[in-house]
Amino acid sequence: MTDPRRRVPRTDALLADPRLAEAARVLGRTLVKTVIADAQQRARAGDITPEHVADHAVAALPSAAASLRPVINATGVVVHTNLGRAPLSRAAVDAVVTAGGATDVEFDLATGLRARRGRGALAALARAVPTAGGVHVVNNNAAALLLAAMTLASGREIVISRGELIEIGDGFRIPELLESTGARIREVGTTNRTHLRDYADAIGPDTGFVLKVHPSNYHVTGFTKAVSITELARLDAPLVVDIGSGLLTPHPVLPDEPDATTALRAGADLVTASGDKLLGGPQAGLLFGTADLIERLRRHPAARALRVDKLTLAALEATLVGPPTPVERALTADLADLRERAQRLATQLPDAQAVDCVAAVGGGGAPEVTLPSAGVSLPESFAAALRAGTPPVVGRVESGRCVLDLRTVDPEEDARLLEAISRCT
Ligand SMILES: *Cc1c(COP(=O)(O)O)cnc(C)c1O
């Protein structure tokens, strides 16, 4: 009897299989060869028969060339950091696809000359926050703070309250980021209380700017005092405010969350924010401020290293002018509708119950806000099975049950969610 290992088909023979040839065209030869090599290895190890190598390779083909997979977020955490923060709206996704090709991002089709990069997105941002004298977009909010520190405080001091020296997540600390630019942090006040005179006493010829940071991911209660933007604006130093979440105007569901328009009206010279938290757009750092400050930031040599890609500009513009984002829809979803959806799903599934639950804003934002919600409760064992499915569904485990919170699931995804759960029963 011949050694089955010698009957394992060769790579070129497998690549000639029409299914694998088509996959090589769509996904690339390198990726398909990796999949083929795995299948051949399994045949050599005796896990599969040599005759089935092609079938196994076909079954193991990924559906796309990139390894990132679409996931149904049923965690109830609206801006889920580990699931990529804000999911883009359909309009923003379409804009990204269009901008993926050659596009007039920096070109004027009428004159044939170079044009201002991302002018459509910048104009949309300026229209969304008319109080701002100028706007600028960088890679993320961390980059916005970096650019502000490099431009306004290199070799100088940034005056900040001890209560606002915060760590955002994954070990990222705002004071360390600022110091990396060569600026010095001048801490004022105490952890729980900082007064206007603490700031006033620290301001001098070495001051680059005063920084107010929204402590987005925690909440101090009790004997506390912070100084308002209005008061800080009266001091004799530029005032930079990091609002974090990216709301452009006040939000009815999140009354304590700061927004760019209110911060500027209160007297901030520069406001920084993220694009992919509550704004519901792509990862970006948004800067709003006086025209001359924004111009100085734009002209800093490092601005080029922090600039955003055309895909980001496209998604940002579509987020700003397009229909309500998935984040906005999740925040404002009506509880009665959520309960009805939960009921409808639960009646179609053997082990499921419709339950009330509590969703959260997430993304390090509004930690004290809870959003009443509804979902489907399943036995705990479903959690792992659902994550392993296609599409993967991520729920949360609560008191020994797997709860799928519908506030973060688009109603249009209910049918796919139902199929995904049914496959696990
Ligand atoms: C999230 C956050 C940041 C960091 O923003 P990125 O866009 O992730 O860089 C900075 N400051 C505050 C207050 C935040 O909430």
Coordinates of C-alpha atoms and ligand atoms in Angstrom, one line a residue:
M1 CA 0.0 0.0 0.0
T2 CA 1.3 3.4 -0.9
D3 CA 2.0 5.9 1.9
P4 CA -1.0 8.2 1.9
R5 CA 1.3 11.1 2.5
R6 CA 2.6 10.6 -1.0
R7 CA -0.9 11.0 -2.4
V8 CA -1.3 14.5 -0.9
P9 CA -2.0 16.7 -4.0
R10 CA 0.6 19.2 -5.0
T11 CA 0.1 22.9 -4.5
D12 CA -0.1 23.7 -8.3
A13 CA -2.6 21.0 -8.8
L14 CA -4.8 22.4 -6.0
L15 CA -4.5 25.9 -7.3
A16 CA -5.9 24.6 -10.6
D17 CA -9.1 23.6 -8.8
P18 CA -11.6 26.1 -10.2
R19 CA -12.9 27.0 -6.6
L20 CA -9.4 27.7 -5.4
A21 CA -8.4 29.4 -8.6
E22 CA -11.3 31.8 -8.2
A23 CA -10.4 32.4 -4.6
A24 CA -6.8 33.2 -5.6
R25 CA -8.1 35.8 -7.9
V26 CA -10.4 37.4 -5.3
L27 CA -8.3 36.9 -2.1
G28 CA -4.8 36.8 -3.5
R29 CA -2.5 33.8 -4.2
T30 CA -0.5 34.2 -1.0
L31 CA -3.5 33.8 1.2
V32 CA -4.9 30.9 -0.7
K33 CA -1.6 29.1 -0.7
T34 CA -1.4 29.5 3.1
V35 CA -4.9 27.8 3.4
I36 CA -3.8 25.1 0.9
A37 CA -0.6 24.4 2.9
D38 CA -2.7 24.0 6.1
A39 CA -4.9 21.4 4.4
Q40 CA -1.9 19.6 3.0
Q41 CA -0.4 19.5 6.4
R42 CA -3.6 18.0 7.9
A43 CA -3.5 15.3 5.2
R44 CA 0.1 14.4 5.9
A45 CA -0.7 14.2 9.6
G46 CA -3.5 11.8 8.7
D47 CA -6.3 14.1 10.0
I48 CA -8.0 14.1 6.6
T49 CA -7.7 11.9 3.5
P50 CA -5.6 13.1 0.5
E51 CA -8.8 13.1 -1.7
H52 CA -10.4 15.7 0.6
V53 CA -7.6 18.2 0.7
A54 CA -9.2 20.5 -1.9
D55 CA -12.6 20.4 -0.2
H56 CA -11.0 21.2 3.2
A57 CA -9.0 24.1 1.7
V58 CA -12.2 25.5 0.1
A59 CA -14.1 25.2 3.4
A60 CA -11.3 26.9 5.3
L61 CA -11.1 29.9 2.9
P62 CA -11.9 33.2 4.6
S63 CA -14.6 35.3 3.1
A64 CA -12.4 38.4 2.8
A65 CA -8.7 39.2 2.4
A66 CA -8.6 41.0 5.7
S67 CA -8.9 39.1 9.0
L68 CA -11.3 41.6 10.7
R69 CA -14.7 40.0 10.9
P70 CA -18.1 41.7 11.1
V71 CA -19.6 41.1 14.6
I72 CA -23.1 41.7 16.0
N73 CA -22.7 43.8 19.1
A74 CA -25.3 42.6 21.6
T75 CA -23.3 43.6 24.6
G76 CA -25.5 46.7 25.3
V77 CA -22.3 48.8 25.4
V78 CA -23.1 51.4 22.7
V79 CA -19.5 52.5 22.1
H80 CA -17.6 49.2 22.6
T81 CA -13.8 49.9 22.5
N82 CA -12.9 46.2 21.8
L83 CA -15.5 46.0 19.0
G84 CA -14.0 49.1 17.3
R85 CA -15.9 51.9 19.1
A86 CA -18.6 53.5 16.8
P87 CA -19.9 51.4 14.0
L88 CA -20.2 53.6 10.9
S89 CA -23.6 54.5 9.3
R90 CA -24.4 52.9 5.9
A91 CA -23.8 56.4 4.4
A92 CA -20.3 56.5 5.9
V93 CA -19.5 53.0 4.8
D94 CA -20.6 53.9 1.2
A95 CA -18.4 57.0 1.4
V96 CA -15.4 54.9 2.5
V97 CA -15.9 52.5 -0.4
T98 CA -16.1 55.4 -2.9
A99 CA -13.0 57.1 -1.5
G100 CA -11.1 53.8 -1.6
G101 CA -10.4 54.4 -5.3
A102 CA -8.8 57.4 -6.9
T103 CA -10.7 60.4 -5.6
D104 CA -10.6 64.2 -5.7
V105 CA -9.5 64.5 -2.0
E106 CA -6.9 67.1 -2.9
F107 CA -7.8 68.0 -6.4
D108 CA -10.2 70.6 -8.0
L109 CA -11.8 68.9 -10.9
A110 CA -13.0 72.3 -12.3
T111 CA -9.6 73.9 -12.6
G112 CA -7.4 70.7 -12.7
L113 CA -5.3 72.2 -9.8
R114 CA -4.5 71.1 -6.4
A115 CA -7.2 71.8 -3.8
R116 CA -7.4 71.9 0.0
R117 CA -7.3 68.4 1.3
G118 CA -10.5 67.1 2.8
R119 CA -12.3 70.4 2.2
G120 CA -15.8 68.7 2.1
A121 CA -15.3 67.1 5.5
L122 CA -13.8 70.3 7.0
A123 CA -16.7 72.4 5.7
A124 CA -19.2 69.9 7.1
L125 CA -17.4 70.1 10.5
A126 CA -17.4 73.9 10.4
R127 CA -21.1 74.0 9.6
A128 CA -21.9 71.6 12.4
V129 CA -20.1 73.9 14.9
P130 CA -20.6 77.4 13.6
T131 CA -19.2 78.9 16.9
A132 CA -15.7 77.6 15.9
G133 CA -13.6 80.1 14.0
G134 CA -11.6 77.2 12.6
V135 CA -11.6 73.4 12.5
H136 CA -9.0 70.8 12.0
V137 CA -8.9 67.0 11.8
V138 CA -6.1 64.6 13.0
N139 CA -5.7 60.9 13.6
N140 CA -7.4 60.7 17.0
N141 CA -8.0 62.8 20.1
A142 CA -4.6 61.8 21.5
A143 CA -3.1 63.3 18.3
A144 CA -5.2 66.4 18.8
L145 CA -3.8 66.9 22.3
L146 CA -0.3 66.1 21.1
L147 CA -0.5 68.8 18.3
A148 CA -1.9 71.3 20.8
A149 CA 1.0 70.6 23.2
M150 CA 3.6 70.7 20.5
T151 CA 2.3 74.0 19.1
L152 CA 1.4 75.9 22.2
A153 CA 3.5 74.5 25.1
S154 CA 6.8 73.0 23.8
G155 CA 9.4 73.7 26.6
R156 CA 6.6 75.4 28.6
E157 CA 4.0 74.5 31.1
I158 CA 0.5 73.0 30.8
V159 CA -1.5 73.9 33.8
I160 CA -4.0 71.1 34.8
S161 CA -6.0 70.2 37.8
R162 CA -4.8 67.1 39.8
G163 CA -8.4 65.8 39.5
E164 CA -8.0 65.7 35.7
L165 CA -4.7 63.8 35.3
I166 CA -6.4 60.8 33.8
E167 CA -5.7 57.4 32.3
I168 CA -8.1 56.6 29.4
G169 CA -7.6 52.9 28.9
D170 CA -4.9 50.3 28.0
G171 CA -2.4 52.3 30.1
F172 CA -2.8 55.5 28.0
R173 CA -2.3 58.5 30.3
I174 CA -2.9 62.1 29.1
P175 CA -0.2 63.7 31.3
E176 CA 2.5 61.3 29.9
L177 CA 1.3 62.0 26.4
L178 CA 1.6 65.7 26.9
E179 CA 5.1 65.4 28.6
S180 CA 6.3 63.4 25.6
T181 CA 6.2 66.7 23.6
G182 CA 8.7 68.4 25.9
A183 CA 5.9 70.3 27.7
R184 CA 6.0 70.3 31.5
I185 CA 2.8 69.5 33.5
R186 CA 2.0 72.0 36.2
E187 CA -0.4 70.2 38.5
V188 CA -2.7 72.4 40.5
G189 CA -5.3 71.8 43.2
T190 CA -6.0 68.4 44.8
T191 CA -7.6 65.2 43.6
N192 CA -11.1 66.2 44.7
R193 CA -11.0 70.0 44.8
T194 CA -9.4 72.6 42.6
H195 CA -10.2 76.4 42.8
L196 CA -9.8 79.2 40.4
R197 CA -7.0 80.7 42.5
D198 CA -5.0 77.4 42.2
Y199 CA -4.9 78.0 38.4
A200 CA -4.3 81.8 38.8
D201 CA -1.3 81.3 41.1
A202 CA 0.3 78.8 38.6
I203 CA 0.0 81.0 35.5
G204 CA 3.1 83.0 34.5
P205 CA 5.4 83.6 31.6
D206 CA 6.2 79.9 31.3
T207 CA 2.5 78.9 30.8
G208 CA 1.7 77.4 27.4
F209 CA -1.9 76.8 28.1
V210 CA -4.5 75.8 30.7
L211 CA -5.9 72.4 30.0
K212 CA -9.3 71.2 31.2
V213 CA -9.9 67.5 30.6
H214 CA -13.4 65.9 30.9
P215 CA -12.9 62.9 33.2
S216 CA -15.0 60.8 30.9
N217 CA -14.4 57.4 32.4
Y218 CA -15.0 58.1 36.1
H219 CA -17.1 60.2 38.3
V220 CA -16.0 61.9 41.6
T221 CA -18.8 62.5 44.1
G222 CA -18.8 64.0 47.5
F223 CA -16.7 66.9 48.6
T224 CA -15.5 68.0 45.2
K225 CA -14.9 71.3 43.3
A226 CA -13.8 71.8 39.7
V227 CA -13.5 75.2 38.0
S228 CA -15.9 75.8 35.0
I229 CA -14.8 76.7 31.5
T230 CA -16.4 80.1 31.9
E231 CA -14.2 80.9 35.0
L232 CA -11.0 79.5 33.4
A233 CA -11.6 81.5 30.3
R234 CA -11.0 84.7 32.3
L235 CA -7.5 83.7 33.2
D236 CA -4.6 85.2 31.2
A237 CA -3.6 82.0 29.3
P238 CA -5.0 80.1 26.3
L239 CA -7.6 77.6 27.4
V240 CA -7.7 74.1 25.8
V241 CA -10.6 71.8 26.7
D242 CA -10.6 68.1 26.0
I243 CA -14.2 67.1 25.9
G244 CA -13.4 63.4 25.0
S245 CA -16.7 62.1 23.6
G246 CA -17.1 64.2 20.5
L247 CA -20.7 65.6 21.0
L248 CA -20.9 68.7 18.9
T249 CA -24.0 70.1 20.6
P250 CA -25.8 69.1 23.8
H251 CA -27.5 65.7 23.8
P252 CA -30.9 65.2 25.5
V253 CA -30.0 61.6 26.7
L254 CA -26.7 62.7 28.1
P255 CA -27.2 66.0 29.9
D256 CA -23.8 65.9 31.8
E257 CA -21.7 65.1 28.7
P258 CA -19.8 68.1 27.5
D259 CA -20.1 69.3 23.9
A260 CA -17.9 71.4 21.5
T261 CA -20.4 74.2 20.9
T262 CA -21.1 74.8 24.6
A263 CA -17.4 74.6 25.5
L264 CA -16.5 77.2 22.8
R265 CA -19.4 79.5 23.9
A266 CA -18.2 79.3 27.5
G267 CA -14.8 80.6 26.4
A268 CA -12.5 77.7 25.4
D269 CA -9.9 78.8 22.8
L270 CA -9.4 75.2 21.6
V271 CA -11.6 72.1 22.0
T272 CA -10.4 68.6 21.2
A273 CA -12.6 65.5 20.8
S274 CA -12.7 62.0 19.4
G275 CA -14.5 61.2 16.2
D276 CA -15.4 57.5 17.0
K277 CA -17.2 57.9 20.3
L278 CA -20.5 59.7 20.7
L279 CA -20.2 61.4 17.3
G280 CA -20.5 57.9 15.8
G281 CA -17.9 58.4 13.1
P282 CA -14.5 57.1 12.1
Q283 CA -11.4 57.3 14.4
A284 CA -10.4 60.9 14.3
G285 CA -9.3 63.8 16.4
L286 CA -11.4 66.9 16.0
L287 CA -10.1 70.3 16.8
F288 CA -12.3 73.4 17.1
G289 CA -11.0 76.8 18.0
T290 CA -10.2 80.4 17.1
A291 CA -9.1 80.8 13.5
D292 CA -5.6 81.9 14.4
L293 CA -5.0 79.0 16.8
I294 CA -6.3 76.4 14.3
E295 CA -4.0 78.0 11.7
R296 CA -1.0 77.7 13.9
L297 CA -1.8 74.0 14.6
R298 CA -2.2 73.3 10.8
R299 CA 1.2 74.9 10.1
H300 CA 3.1 73.0 12.7
P301 CA 5.6 70.7 10.9
A302 CA 4.3 67.6 12.9
A303 CA 0.7 68.2 11.6
R304 CA 1.6 66.2 8.5
A305 CA 2.5 63.2 10.6
L306 CA -0.9 63.3 12.3
R307 CA -3.1 63.9 9.3
V308 CA -6.0 61.6 8.4
D309 CA -6.4 59.4 5.5
K310 CA -9.0 60.0 2.7
L311 CA -11.1 57.1 4.0
T312 CA -11.4 58.9 7.3
L313 CA -12.3 62.2 5.7
A314 CA -15.0 60.5 3.6
A315 CA -16.5 58.7 6.6
L316 CA -16.4 61.8 8.7
E317 CA -18.2 64.0 6.2
A318 CA -20.9 61.3 5.6
T319 CA -21.3 61.0 9.4
L320 CA -21.8 64.7 9.8
V321 CA -24.2 65.3 6.9
G322 CA -25.8 61.8 6.7
P323 CA -28.7 60.1 8.5
P324 CA -28.5 59.4 12.3
T325 CA -25.6 57.2 13.1
P326 CA -25.9 53.7 14.7
V327 CA -24.6 55.3 18.0
E328 CA -27.3 57.9 17.9
R329 CA -30.0 55.3 17.1
A330 CA -28.8 53.1 19.9
L331 CA -28.8 56.0 22.4
T332 CA -32.3 57.1 21.5
A333 CA -33.9 53.7 20.8
D334 CA -37.4 53.6 22.4
L335 CA -37.7 51.1 25.3
A336 CA -41.1 49.9 24.1
D337 CA -39.7 49.1 20.7
L338 CA -36.8 47.2 22.3
R339 CA -39.1 45.1 24.4
E340 CA -41.3 44.3 21.4
R341 CA -38.2 43.1 19.4
A342 CA -37.0 41.1 22.4
Q343 CA -40.5 39.4 22.7
R344 CA -40.6 38.7 18.9
L345 CA -37.2 37.0 19.0
A346 CA -37.8 35.1 22.2
T347 CA -41.0 33.5 21.0
Q348 CA -39.1 32.1 18.0
L349 CA -36.5 30.4 20.1
P350 CA -36.9 27.4 22.4
D351 CA -34.6 28.4 25.3
A352 CA -35.0 32.1 25.2
Q353 CA -36.8 34.6 27.4
A354 CA -37.4 38.3 26.7
V355 CA -35.9 40.3 29.6
D356 CA -35.4 43.9 30.7
C357 CA -31.7 44.8 31.1
V358 CA -29.5 47.8 31.4
A359 CA -27.3 49.2 28.6
A360 CA -24.3 51.6 28.9
V361 CA -22.8 54.3 26.8
G362 CA -19.2 52.8 27.0
G363 CA -16.1 54.0 25.2
G364 CA -15.0 55.5 28.5
G365 CA -18.0 57.9 28.4
A366 CA -20.7 58.8 30.8
P367 CA -20.0 56.0 33.4
E368 CA -22.9 57.1 35.6
V369 CA -25.5 56.9 32.8
T370 CA -27.6 53.8 32.5
L371 CA -29.9 53.2 29.5
P372 CA -32.9 51.0 30.2
S373 CA -33.0 48.3 27.6
A374 CA -34.4 44.9 26.7
G375 CA -32.9 41.8 25.3
V376 CA -33.0 38.0 24.9
S377 CA -31.8 35.8 27.8
L378 CA -30.3 32.4 26.9
P379 CA -28.5 29.7 28.9
E380 CA -24.9 30.8 29.6
S381 CA -23.4 28.2 27.3
F382 CA -24.7 30.2 24.3
A383 CA -22.2 32.9 25.0
A384 CA -19.2 31.0 23.6
A385 CA -21.2 29.3 20.9
L386 CA -22.5 32.6 19.6
R387 CA -19.0 34.1 19.5
A388 CA -17.8 31.2 17.5
G389 CA -20.7 31.5 15.0
T390 CA -20.9 33.3 11.6
P391 CA -21.5 36.1 12.1
P392 CA -20.1 36.1 15.6
V393 CA -22.5 37.5 18.2
V394 CA -21.1 39.1 21.3
G395 CA -23.5 39.2 24.3
R396 CA -22.8 39.6 28.0
V397 CA -22.9 37.0 30.8
E398 CA -25.1 38.1 33.7
S399 CA -26.1 36.0 36.7
G400 CA -25.4 32.8 34.9
R401 CA -27.3 33.8 31.7
C402 CA -26.2 35.0 28.3
V403 CA -28.0 38.2 27.7
L404 CA -28.2 39.7 24.2
D405 CA -29.0 43.4 24.6
L406 CA -31.0 44.7 21.6
R407 CA -30.2 48.4 22.2
T408 CA -26.9 48.0 20.4
V409 CA -28.3 45.7 17.6
D410 CA -29.6 47.5 14.6
P411 CA -33.3 46.4 14.1
E412 CA -32.3 45.4 10.5
E413 CA -29.9 42.9 12.0
D414 CA -32.7 41.1 14.0
A415 CA -33.2 38.4 11.3
R416 CA -29.4 37.6 11.2
L417 CA -29.3 37.5 15.0
L418 CA -32.2 35.1 15.0
E419 CA -30.5 32.8 12.5
A420 CA -27.2 33.0 14.5
I421 CA -29.0 32.0 17.7
S422 CA -31.0 29.3 16.0
R423 CA -27.9 27.7 14.7
C424 CA -26.7 27.3 18.3
T425 CA -29.8 25.6 19.6
Ligands
LIG1 C1 -11.2 58.9 24.7 C2 -10.6 60.1 25.3 C3 -9.3 60.5 24.8 C4 -8.6 59.7 23.8 O1 -9.2 59.8 22.5 P1 -8.7 58.9 21.3 O2 -9.6 59.4 20.2 O3 -8.9 57.5 21.6 O4 -7.3 59.2 21.1 C5 -8.7 61.6 25.3 N1 -9.4 62.4 26.2 C6 -10.6 62.0 26.7 C7 -11.2 62.9 27.8 C8 -11.2 60.9 26.3 O5 -12.4 60.5 26.7

